[in-house]
Amino acid sequence: MSYLVATVKQIESCDNLHIVAFDYQAQTLRMMSLDLHEDIKIGVKVKLAIKPSHIALAKDFSGELSYSNQLQATIVSITNGELLSAIKLDCEGSILESIITLSSSQRMDLRVGEGIVALVKASELSIDEVLNV
Amino acid sequence: MIKIEINKKLHGANGGMDLSVRLDILQGDFVALTGQSGSGKTTLLRILAGLESSSGTISVEGEVWQDSKTSLIPQKRKIGFVFQDYALFDNMSVEQNLLYVQKDRALAYKLLELTQLNQLKDRMPSTLSGGQKQRVSLCRAMMNRPQLLLMDEPLSALDPTMRTKLQHEILALHKEFGTTTIMVSHDPSEIYRLAQRVVVLHGGKIINDGTPKDILLKTSGSAKFSFEGELLDIVKVDVIHLAIIAIGQQLVEVVVSDDEAKTLEIGQSVSVSTKAFTPRLKGL
């Protein structure tokens, strides 16, 4: 799992469906969720979790993407296997891991130290724990 | 309102334990009592029925069943009790089993009709299936129009289909008579279907009390799909790891990263969870 500590800044609701917006180092993240824990309120700090296989990467991209979460990051390491590639990113001090296919990694010609955008769908971002209430 | 405030020292398999329960139950409520074996669930039911002594007070709709001075004998408490093993009188027919409690033919007829047993009223218990026997014992428990119906894992000896059928009949009886009910159960689907409230006992104390959805949806953070299992193995494949986990009777595999694999230990209990958006659902 990759983790980010962020602050709840907005909650939109429709019945028991919610879109929660978080502030992470001046970047906005959005999460789709069903019933929310009662502790989750505006101003509360939470630890967000993302599964490495749910993080996509974009390089030199222009155009619109539906991804609600587009985080600026820098590649800190690339571990290539036979089929897959595990790429660690530094995103404003937190380390994220993205697992993509080796062919994508090679096609994008990813290099350590490069700037990259990490993409996460709102439905794939989750709250791991509430840090302060 | 049923007000329970009791204490009793128990000597269980894990040494001494204080059963200490304070519980208020609204009239007409259906409460599921759950918790690990040895947590005091059956003892609590037996204390309410007057089959075991304890210190403290029990009052039911203003009538004192037990306090420091008095303790009503079981026959004086308006209780219906359904046991896991039916406990029918084998030498009496179905109808006689009911009438033994109360000579009220109209009520017996109504109960047998509600549970679709009227065809079987002259049969002896030994000729009935487990599901039929448990329906008879449920009817028998209702014969004295109890103020409190106690059921100790009433359906756990039955197969899943029969269980679902009896759950519907228990619901129908509860709707018809509005009897305040406490049922010991370990089955989440049963609890969800029948109860409005779940009370969790652990080591003789209530550790959780709420609606079935709040208590049974085991979630942390925003994960909605959560199961407990045992981590059997971690196998490295390429740059990822596969964790093999036993959940109930099934094995599942979960992809974990290198860093996560290092923090896990084979044999440990783990929770497997994902958000409600991810799992696929297909009819079988």
CSV table of C-alpha atoms in Angstrom, one decimal, chain A residues 1-7 22 31 44-50 125-132, chain B residues 221-222:
chain,number,residue,atom,x,y,z
A,1,MET,CA,0.0,0.0,0.0
A,2,SER,CA,1.0,3.6,-0.6
A,3,TYR,CA,0.0,6.1,2.0
A,4,LEU,CA,-0.6,9.9,2.1
A,5,VAL,CA,-1.5,12.0,5.1
A,6,ALA,CA,-4.2,14.5,4.1
A,7,THR,CA,-6.8,16.8,5.6
A,22,PHE,CA,-8.8,16.2,0.8
A,31,MET,CA,-12.5,9.9,-2.9
A,44,VAL,CA,-9.8,15.9,10.3
A,45,LYS,CA,-6.4,14.4,9.3
A,46,VAL,CA,-6.5,11.0,7.7
A,47,LYS,CA,-4.1,8.5,6.3
A,48,LEU,CA,-5.1,7.7,2.7
A,49,ALA,CA,-4.2,4.3,1.1
A,50,ILE,CA,-3.8,3.4,-2.5
A,125,LEU,CA,-8.6,6.0,-3.0
A,126,SER,CA,-9.5,4.9,0.5
A,127,ILE,CA,-9.1,6.0,4.1
A,128,ASP,CA,-6.8,3.7,6.0
A,129,GLU,CA,-7.3,5.4,9.4
A,130,VAL,CA,-8.4,8.6,11.0
A,131,LEU,CA,-5.4,10.3,12.7
A,132,ASN,CA,-7.0,13.0,14.8
B,221,GLY,CA,-11.7,3.6,7.2
B,222,SER,CA,-13.6,3.4,4.0
